[in-house]
Amino acid sequence: MTTTEQLSLTGKEWVLPRPALDQSLLTSKRPAWVGHLLHQRGFRSEEEIASYLDTSLQNLEDPGSIADMDKAVERLGQAISLQEPIVVYGDYDVDGVCSATILVEFLTSVGAEVDYYIPNRQSEGYGVNEEAIESIAQRAAVLITTDCGITAVEPLRRAQELGLDAIVVDHHQVPAQLPPAVALLDPHRADCQFPFKGLCAAGVAFMLIAALRRHLRDTDAFSNIREPDIRVHLDAVALATVADMVPIQGTNRILVAAGLRLMAQNQRPGLAALMKVSQIEPSEISTSALGYRIGPRINARGRLDHAGLGVELMLTQDPAKAMELAEVLDQANLSRRELEGSTVESALKRVDNEKLDSQASIVLYDPTWHPGVLGLVASRIALRFCRPTIVIGEGGKGSARSIEGVNIYDAMAAGQEYTIRFGGHHAAAGLTIAPDQIPAFHQAFEQSIRSQKGAPPFIATLKPDLEVNPELLNLDMVDELETLSPFGQTNPEPLFLVQRVAIRSKRVVGKTHLKLTLGKQAHDAIAFGFAEHLNAIGNHVDAIFKIERNSFRGKESLQLKIEDLRPCKN
């Protein structure tokens, strides 16, 4: 790929695709542009393509190869047989809600005595806490932590002291010191033989119920009860996998494809209600809908209030109750958006007034900022200024988001002596810090960013997959792309490029968006958030976009969803 010197309207450099060199994928089986696209995505043989396209559940790896799986199913089998009470402790985000749902649903279906616990984000914070453990130990014999627990050394030591047997279902990076537990299920363990490492917690939970069902079958547990079909849980797996932004490749792609097929059947009342309030037709469910419309509504409740409502919604079989709960989550999402918007506005003013964009990093603090939206705000600031960003709010709690080429965890580690605690990974992290320590921390953080990235300004890049002739764009291309889906993290929906296409019309819609008509074929195009650039484009433009199907009054047409624009000299 080659990089252009002219920056786009969003301040990005475009890395243009090179022509495909390998002609072997250009066969009569598919349009030429699909062959070129597959080549750009790294496919080099028909066998690789066939493997990518085959999303059969029969291709899933053996769940028994996850380290400690034998111990987990043995202990749970015993608890089911003896009717020992089990509590599932889930995190407050979509992955925690969905993985808790999967475990509670399956365990209930096989006759277990099971309940769930979701911590309060504001009062309890992330992860397993000892106060909750002490309460759970009074009513349970087995604890399953999901989407948390792999770093909970002290809380799980307390559980052990209280006679509470713990099973950890997690997918986060494994620390040097492991917590005491009957079983620690995490694909990132060095001794874990499960070949795919990118599962979210809901994916690990699904592997657990698959292995547990096999164990129960082998021990003749289904002689008196019906053997459950675990495929009914794949909708929750798919939602969590997309929302948690783990790679949509390999095993995850198989799970998501199956989950989307299940969602299209509209069987779970909770998801049916969420789709209705999100204005999504079940037949049109996609990874984009999960990531941008369904997931945020569940996350919003955990950000601003208690996320247990999300589990209740996913578990209910009452359509009326589901709609009632979905409307509460929808309202929470509206409140979250308003709070996020006002916080972003306040943060942008701070950046401008203090000229923080002249630095290599941005660190912002305001004790009135709600901790539930700090990660979203940090993402918006980092994207806008192309700077690693940390936003700190109420209680000294903060969220960090990175940019390409910067390991933000390592950068934060340079100032860890000034923090109370911090953790995360290369792209996103969190911390708690005393306000008077923020200046010293920021200095260490800034120096580390400069050592990794150099001196600012930093320029973001955008990499379209394929340059196309605008006159050849058509609705059939959307159908072809659907055969290559699902797309998602590390396997994004393809971006197309057209250069010097004529603008036949342009207008502002909805105050902040641009509606364009492009090329001889008069293709409809929508550029969200580009209204401010109306006068910056003349009669021709370069455009990077996704293609999608637009339905209006029973008529279907091609729509270009603009990702970026670059003006041309007329």
XYZ file of C-alpha atoms in Angstrom:
570
model
C 0.000 0.000 0.000
C 1.115 3.576 -0.663
C 0.541 6.620 1.527
C -0.830 9.878 0.174
C 0.572 13.219 1.330
C -2.685 15.187 1.268
C -4.669 14.865 4.473
C -8.386 14.132 4.423
C -11.136 16.279 5.904
C -10.729 14.366 9.188
C -6.959 14.934 9.186
C -5.978 11.415 8.159
C -3.419 10.077 5.732
C -4.849 7.533 3.347
C -2.853 4.394 2.677
C -4.035 3.404 -0.784
C -4.352 -0.260 -1.780
C -1.884 -1.688 -4.256
C -3.235 -3.646 -7.211
C -3.477 -7.367 -6.446
C -0.439 -9.206 -7.789
C -1.705 -12.763 -7.397
C -4.275 -13.648 -10.060
C -4.991 -17.144 -8.665
C -8.079 -15.973 -6.749
C -9.650 -14.444 -9.861
C -11.868 -17.351 -10.869
C -15.297 -17.769 -12.385
C -16.588 -18.652 -8.922
C -16.700 -15.011 -7.854
C -16.593 -11.477 -9.249
C -13.091 -10.144 -9.884
C -13.420 -7.470 -7.202
C -14.113 -10.146 -4.561
C -10.956 -11.993 -5.592
C -8.933 -8.783 -5.286
C -10.527 -8.064 -1.897
C -9.688 -11.529 -0.575
C -6.114 -11.091 -1.783
C -5.843 -7.766 0.032
C -7.103 -9.512 3.191
C -4.236 -12.004 2.997
C -5.897 -15.043 1.437
C -3.593 -16.863 -0.944
C -5.412 -20.078 -1.829
C -8.860 -21.542 -2.363
C -8.283 -23.747 0.692
C -7.783 -20.697 2.907
C -10.938 -19.114 1.546
C -12.954 -22.306 2.029
C -11.779 -22.508 5.644
C -12.750 -18.872 6.239
C -16.199 -19.305 4.721
C -17.014 -22.525 6.599
C -18.660 -21.379 9.845
C -20.096 -24.780 10.787
C -20.261 -25.445 14.525
C -18.659 -28.808 13.800
C -15.396 -26.897 13.351
C -15.281 -25.790 16.989
C -12.320 -26.994 19.031
C -12.655 -29.490 21.880
C -13.643 -27.535 25.026
C -11.943 -30.214 27.105
C -8.575 -28.869 25.957
C -9.020 -25.748 28.096
C -6.821 -26.050 31.178
C -8.723 -27.114 34.327
C -11.894 -27.910 32.370
C -11.970 -31.425 33.817
C -11.858 -30.006 37.349
C -14.585 -27.476 36.605
C -17.070 -29.994 35.182
C -16.353 -32.510 37.941
C -17.122 -29.958 40.660
C -20.217 -28.615 38.917
C -21.466 -32.133 38.229
C -21.181 -32.846 41.936
C -22.997 -29.623 42.850
C -25.844 -30.468 40.470
C -26.129 -34.009 41.813
C -26.121 -32.936 45.476
C -28.245 -29.828 44.885
C -25.531 -27.576 46.298
C -26.348 -23.905 45.656
C -24.264 -22.170 42.952
C -23.829 -18.409 42.472
C -22.595 -16.925 39.204
C -20.695 -13.660 39.744
C -20.607 -11.648 36.500
C -19.060 -8.348 35.498
C -21.315 -5.358 34.751
C -20.604 -5.030 31.016
C -22.190 -6.886 28.072
C -19.718 -9.770 28.287
C -20.316 -10.188 32.014
C -24.083 -9.977 31.598
C -24.148 -12.457 28.689
C -21.744 -14.978 30.201
C -23.714 -14.932 33.462
C -26.908 -15.446 31.450
C -25.453 -18.455 29.622
C -24.315 -20.150 32.824
C -27.512 -19.468 34.782
C -29.715 -20.638 31.901
C -27.812 -23.849 31.291
C -27.382 -24.754 34.959
C -31.097 -24.167 35.536
C -31.951 -26.406 32.580
C -29.994 -29.316 34.105
C -31.631 -28.976 37.508
C -29.021 -26.986 39.409
C -29.861 -24.595 42.224
C -28.357 -21.401 40.833
C -28.475 -17.647 41.343
C -26.406 -14.727 40.034
C -24.675 -11.639 41.379
C -23.625 -8.529 39.431
C -21.556 -5.916 41.319
C -22.428 -2.234 41.279
C -19.922 -0.310 39.158
C -20.016 2.825 41.295
C -19.941 1.342 44.796
C -18.027 -1.907 44.213
C -15.918 -1.283 41.133
C -14.552 -3.858 38.719
C -13.884 -7.454 39.682
C -14.507 -9.681 42.660
C -14.645 -7.999 46.070
C -14.356 -9.574 49.505
C -17.541 -8.075 50.912
C -19.565 -9.721 48.152
C -17.695 -12.996 48.680
C -18.571 -13.024 52.375
C -22.225 -12.509 51.554
C -22.282 -15.168 48.820
C -20.523 -17.696 51.062
C -23.518 -17.641 53.385
C -25.837 -18.963 50.679
C -23.708 -20.927 48.208
C -21.260 -23.820 48.032
C -19.874 -23.012 44.572
C -18.955 -19.664 43.077
C -18.444 -19.134 39.330
C -16.842 -15.807 38.442
C -17.226 -14.786 34.834
C -15.465 -12.015 32.909
C -13.498 -11.411 36.098
C -11.614 -13.364 38.734
C -8.278 -14.237 37.158
C -6.561 -11.467 39.156
C -8.734 -11.781 42.302
C -6.106 -13.357 44.539
C -7.219 -11.954 47.889
C -11.010 -12.202 47.349
C -10.735 -15.825 46.225
C -8.407 -16.615 49.084
C -11.164 -15.330 51.342
C -13.659 -17.541 49.492
C -11.393 -20.520 50.139
C -11.239 -19.669 53.837
C -15.036 -19.585 53.957
C -15.353 -22.977 52.248
C -16.666 -21.519 48.987
C -15.355 -23.438 45.975
C -14.495 -21.047 43.141
C -14.446 -21.658 39.398
C -13.054 -18.772 37.353
C -14.342 -18.185 33.803
C -12.244 -15.370 32.364
C -10.405 -14.220 29.250
C -8.174 -11.425 30.507
C -4.387 -11.583 30.676
C -3.138 -13.997 33.307
C -1.039 -12.517 36.160
C 2.095 -14.089 37.575
C 0.233 -15.015 40.773
C -2.918 -17.026 40.176
C -5.823 -16.934 42.641
C -6.747 -20.071 44.595
C -9.648 -21.862 42.915
C -10.964 -25.297 42.019
C -10.547 -24.384 38.353
C -9.186 -21.400 36.416
C -10.599 -21.371 32.896
C -8.727 -18.805 30.812
C -7.347 -19.480 27.315
C -4.414 -17.156 28.054
C -2.957 -19.536 30.623
C 0.447 -20.711 29.434
C -0.542 -24.343 30.029
C -3.890 -24.071 28.205
C -4.005 -26.302 25.124
C -7.122 -24.714 23.613
C -5.819 -23.478 20.243
C -7.865 -20.268 19.949
C -6.929 -17.587 22.474
C -9.322 -14.811 21.480
C -12.533 -15.910 23.250
C -14.473 -13.451 25.361
C -15.858 -14.631 28.705
C -19.146 -15.652 27.092
C -17.175 -17.806 24.663
C -15.361 -19.489 27.553
C -18.701 -19.947 29.324
C -20.103 -21.629 26.215
C -17.138 -24.008 26.136
C -17.773 -24.760 29.815
C -21.421 -25.700 29.287
C -20.454 -27.806 26.253
C -17.939 -29.738 28.346
C -20.344 -29.947 31.297
C -23.136 -31.318 29.113
C -20.761 -34.000 27.844
C -19.769 -34.848 31.424
C -23.409 -35.075 32.492
C -24.181 -37.281 29.497
C -21.270 -39.572 30.332
C -22.444 -39.876 33.953
C -26.006 -40.742 32.868
C -27.433 -37.525 34.307
C -29.943 -37.234 31.482
C -31.780 -40.466 32.259
C -34.524 -38.510 34.044
C -34.289 -35.053 32.456
C -34.124 -33.892 28.868
C -30.655 -33.189 27.500
C -30.498 -29.457 26.711
C -29.559 -28.001 23.343
C -26.665 -25.628 24.048
C -27.075 -23.894 20.690
C -29.895 -21.811 22.217
C -27.214 -19.826 24.079
C -25.311 -18.753 20.976
C -27.248 -15.487 20.640
C -25.789 -14.351 23.962
C -22.333 -15.577 22.905
C -22.504 -13.598 19.661
C -23.674 -10.412 21.364
C -20.874 -10.553 23.943
C -18.212 -11.452 21.372
C -19.033 -8.445 19.209
C -19.603 -5.998 22.084
C -16.395 -6.969 23.882
C -14.382 -6.256 20.711
C -12.480 -9.521 20.631
C -11.263 -10.733 17.203
C -14.024 -11.878 14.829
C -11.813 -14.603 13.444
C -11.498 -18.359 13.813
C -13.635 -19.778 16.626
C -15.253 -16.423 17.366
C -16.391 -16.062 13.766
C -18.069 -19.474 13.938
C -19.812 -18.559 17.202
C -20.962 -15.156 15.928
C -22.270 -16.546 12.630
C -24.338 -19.147 14.487
C -25.549 -16.568 17.000
C -26.689 -14.190 14.267
C -28.648 -16.989 12.595
C -30.356 -17.690 15.916
C -31.138 -14.014 16.538
C -32.795 -13.748 13.138
C -35.341 -16.277 14.425
C -36.237 -13.821 17.214
C -36.646 -16.497 19.902
C -35.285 -14.780 23.024
C -37.884 -12.293 24.359
C -35.212 -10.026 25.829
C -33.297 -9.635 22.590
C -36.538 -9.337 20.612
C -37.505 -6.408 22.832
C -34.075 -4.811 22.540
C -34.254 -5.091 18.756
C -37.662 -3.442 18.802
C -36.571 -0.443 20.887
C -33.421 -0.218 18.734
C -35.558 -0.263 15.556
C -33.827 -3.348 14.162
C -35.642 -5.938 12.099
C -34.597 -9.460 13.210
C -33.941 -10.434 9.595
C -31.451 -7.540 9.345
C -29.474 -8.307 12.505
C -25.727 -7.870 11.994
C -22.486 -7.405 13.891
C -22.864 -3.659 13.344
C -26.302 -3.708 14.994
C -24.922 -5.688 17.939
C -21.924 -3.425 18.410
C -23.563 -0.038 17.953
C -27.210 -0.477 18.927
C -27.870 -3.557 21.082
C -24.637 -3.717 23.107
C -24.628 -0.043 24.167
C -28.123 -0.365 25.625
C -26.994 -3.159 27.943
C -23.720 -1.413 28.758
C -25.484 1.864 29.531
C -27.260 0.405 32.548
C -23.975 -0.831 34.012
C -22.350 2.537 33.409
C -24.996 4.585 35.190
C -26.819 2.173 37.502
C -26.932 -1.544 38.290
C -26.308 -3.994 35.423
C -28.299 -6.820 36.994
C -31.259 -5.588 34.968
C -29.451 -6.767 31.834
C -29.282 -10.340 33.099
C -32.937 -10.172 34.104
C -33.811 -9.039 30.579
C -31.775 -11.813 28.933
C -33.283 -14.489 31.184
C -36.959 -13.562 31.085
C -39.382 -15.588 28.979
C -42.195 -13.054 29.419
C -42.440 -10.774 26.338
C -44.291 -8.065 28.281
C -41.656 -8.058 31.024
C -38.920 -8.064 28.380
C -40.353 -4.970 26.712
C -40.657 -3.191 30.044
C -36.999 -3.928 30.866
C -35.824 -3.062 27.337
C -37.464 0.347 27.593
C -35.631 0.961 30.878
C -32.326 0.069 29.187
C -33.207 2.251 26.210
C -33.832 5.197 28.523
C -30.542 4.501 30.319
C -28.800 4.621 26.947
C -30.352 8.001 26.180
C -29.155 9.281 29.554
C -25.712 7.832 28.887
C -25.530 9.585 25.519
C -26.503 12.912 27.052
C -23.957 12.508 29.852
C -21.266 11.400 27.409
C -22.010 14.358 25.119
C -21.797 16.947 27.894
C -18.601 15.391 29.247
C -17.001 15.342 25.788
C -17.935 19.002 25.314
C -16.369 19.888 28.652
C -13.247 17.861 27.854
C -12.836 19.469 24.422
C -12.974 22.934 25.984
C -10.280 21.875 28.442
C -8.034 20.614 25.642
C -8.521 23.844 23.710
C -8.050 26.214 26.661
C -4.944 24.452 27.936
C -3.509 23.762 24.440
C -3.085 20.118 25.414
C -3.056 18.954 21.796
C 0.478 20.346 21.529
C 1.638 17.499 23.769
C 2.191 13.843 22.878
C -0.555 12.766 25.287
C -3.720 14.159 26.789
C -4.574 13.699 30.479
C -7.751 15.371 31.752
C -9.220 15.497 35.259
C -12.498 16.830 36.594
C -13.935 15.529 39.878
C -17.492 16.032 38.587
C -17.128 13.692 35.587
C -19.112 10.468 35.953
C -16.831 7.385 35.931
C -19.329 5.427 33.850
C -18.624 7.379 30.645
C -14.909 8.096 30.971
C -13.829 5.298 28.619
C -16.217 6.539 25.934
C -14.983 10.097 26.373
C -11.336 9.016 26.255
C -12.029 7.173 22.987
C -13.623 10.260 21.445
C -10.744 12.543 22.503
C -8.063 10.091 21.361
C -9.751 9.739 17.971
C -10.219 13.483 17.513
C -6.663 14.517 18.359
C -4.776 11.311 17.552
C -3.212 11.334 21.022
C -3.163 8.649 23.735
C -5.738 9.952 26.192
C -6.561 9.463 29.861
C -9.758 10.948 31.297
C -10.053 10.994 35.101
C -13.225 11.800 36.976
C -15.065 11.289 40.243
C -13.068 9.469 42.912
C -9.844 9.675 40.917
C -11.022 6.861 38.644
C -9.886 7.122 35.060
C -9.961 5.392 31.686
C -7.230 5.368 29.057
C -7.438 4.813 25.299
C -4.537 4.503 22.902
C -3.729 5.195 19.263
C -1.949 3.111 16.653
C 1.682 2.472 17.551
C 1.390 3.115 21.305
C 1.177 0.532 24.087
C -0.761 2.537 26.624
C -0.351 -0.074 29.374
C 3.444 0.251 29.150
C 3.172 4.040 29.115
C 1.040 4.014 32.258
C 3.453 1.608 33.917
C 6.119 4.322 33.629
C 4.105 6.366 36.116
C 2.664 3.568 38.225
C 4.394 4.820 41.401
C 1.962 7.744 41.332
C -1.174 5.598 40.981
C -3.199 3.725 43.552
C -3.814 0.981 40.995
C -3.902 0.541 37.253
C -4.421 -2.245 34.743
C -5.435 -3.061 31.198
C -3.773 -3.901 27.903
C -2.023 -2.208 24.966
C -5.090 -0.369 23.627
C -7.184 0.415 26.708
C -6.621 0.621 30.438
C -7.938 2.058 33.670
C -6.488 3.573 36.820
C -7.257 5.045 40.199
C -5.112 7.967 41.288
C -5.041 10.675 43.964
C -5.693 14.051 42.300
C -2.490 15.606 43.637
C -0.466 12.873 41.914
C -1.878 13.522 38.431
C 0.726 16.125 37.312
C 3.663 13.872 38.195
C 1.951 10.887 36.614
C 1.221 12.847 33.434
C 4.855 13.867 33.124
C 6.031 10.250 33.329
C 3.263 9.143 30.987
C 4.136 11.870 28.461
C 7.810 10.906 28.434
C 6.942 7.257 27.864
C 4.637 8.150 24.953
C 7.401 10.201 23.354
C 9.867 7.337 23.751
C 7.425 5.027 21.954
C 5.993 7.350 19.306
C 8.311 10.328 19.001
C 7.266 13.958 18.976
C 3.799 15.112 17.915
C 1.849 15.798 15.816
C 0.711 12.244 15.164
C -1.233 11.556 11.995
C -3.882 8.837 11.899
C -4.086 6.619 8.825
C -7.023 5.094 6.995
C -6.521 2.023 4.832
C -9.198 1.219 2.243
C -9.240 -2.357 1.000
C -10.054 -1.764 -2.629
C -10.301 1.032 -5.192
C -13.401 0.700 -7.367
C -14.961 2.345 -10.380
C -18.007 4.273 -9.098
C -19.933 3.406 -12.247
C -19.645 -0.310 -11.415
C -21.026 -0.041 -7.873
C -24.318 -1.908 -7.490
C -26.596 -3.630 -5.001
C -25.300 -7.084 -5.990
C -22.005 -6.162 -4.293
C -23.818 -6.004 -0.950
C -25.080 -9.550 -1.505
C -21.548 -10.720 -2.334
C -20.165 -9.088 0.819
C -22.780 -10.803 2.963
C -21.332 -14.170 1.885
C -18.016 -13.061 3.435
C -19.545 -11.903 6.735
C -19.616 -11.737 9.713
C -17.080 -8.947 10.050
C -15.806 -7.293 13.195
C -12.722 -6.600 15.270
C -9.462 -7.454 13.374
C -11.686 -8.528 10.446
C -13.475 -5.269 9.669
C -16.148 -4.633 7.105
C -14.338 -3.750 3.863
C -13.640 -0.139 2.944
C -13.856 0.955 -0.685
C -12.189 3.920 -2.373
C -13.264 6.076 -5.313
C -11.126 8.942 -6.564
C -12.285 12.156 -8.188
C -15.955 11.249 -8.304
C -18.392 14.004 -9.278
C -20.713 15.438 -6.649
C -24.143 15.844 -8.184
C -25.751 17.224 -5.030
C -24.895 17.901 -1.405
C -26.938 19.029 1.576
C -26.942 18.968 5.367
C -29.358 16.574 7.063
C -30.054 16.233 10.773
C -27.864 19.286 11.581
C -24.546 17.381 11.623
C -24.612 15.002 8.650
C -24.007 15.337 4.909
C -26.173 13.760 2.239
C -24.384 13.419 -1.112
C -25.265 12.163 -4.562
C -22.157 10.851 -6.319
C -21.149 9.920 -9.861
C -22.981 9.276 -13.090
C -25.048 6.583 -11.403
C -26.236 9.093 -8.766
C -25.312 6.909 -5.816
C -26.788 8.002 -2.496
C -24.135 8.597 0.160
C -24.392 9.563 3.825
C -21.480 11.098 5.750
C -22.305 11.152 9.457
C -20.826 14.116 11.316
C -19.456 15.788 8.167
C -21.851 18.769 7.979
C -19.102 21.158 9.067
C -17.190 20.258 5.886
C -19.982 21.195 3.485
C -18.100 24.158 1.994
C -14.731 22.390 1.931
C -15.715 20.133 -0.956
C -16.297 21.359 -4.479
C -17.505 19.545 -7.553
C -15.363 16.427 -7.137
C -14.203 14.413 -4.147
C -12.220 11.335 -3.171
C -14.219 9.092 -0.852
C -13.645 6.065 1.376
C -16.841 4.246 2.260
C -18.685 1.070 3.145
C -21.548 -0.201 1.034
C -24.928 -1.120 2.450
C -28.499 -1.849 1.491
C -30.998 0.959 2.027
C -34.705 0.103 2.238
C -37.307 2.824 1.879
C -41.017 2.312 1.238
C -40.415 -1.214 0.006
C -37.696 -0.202 -2.442
C -34.091 -1.308 -1.979
C -31.103 0.676 -3.196
C -27.359 0.908 -2.715
C -26.103 3.410 -0.149
C -22.523 4.482 0.424
C -21.706 5.031 4.091
C -18.871 7.551 3.999
C -15.940 7.017 6.348
C -13.786 9.881 5.076
C -13.586 12.478 2.301
C -10.780 14.315 0.571
C -11.419 17.381 -1.583
C -10.218 17.494 -5.197
C -9.128 20.488 -7.238
C -11.947 21.296 -9.640
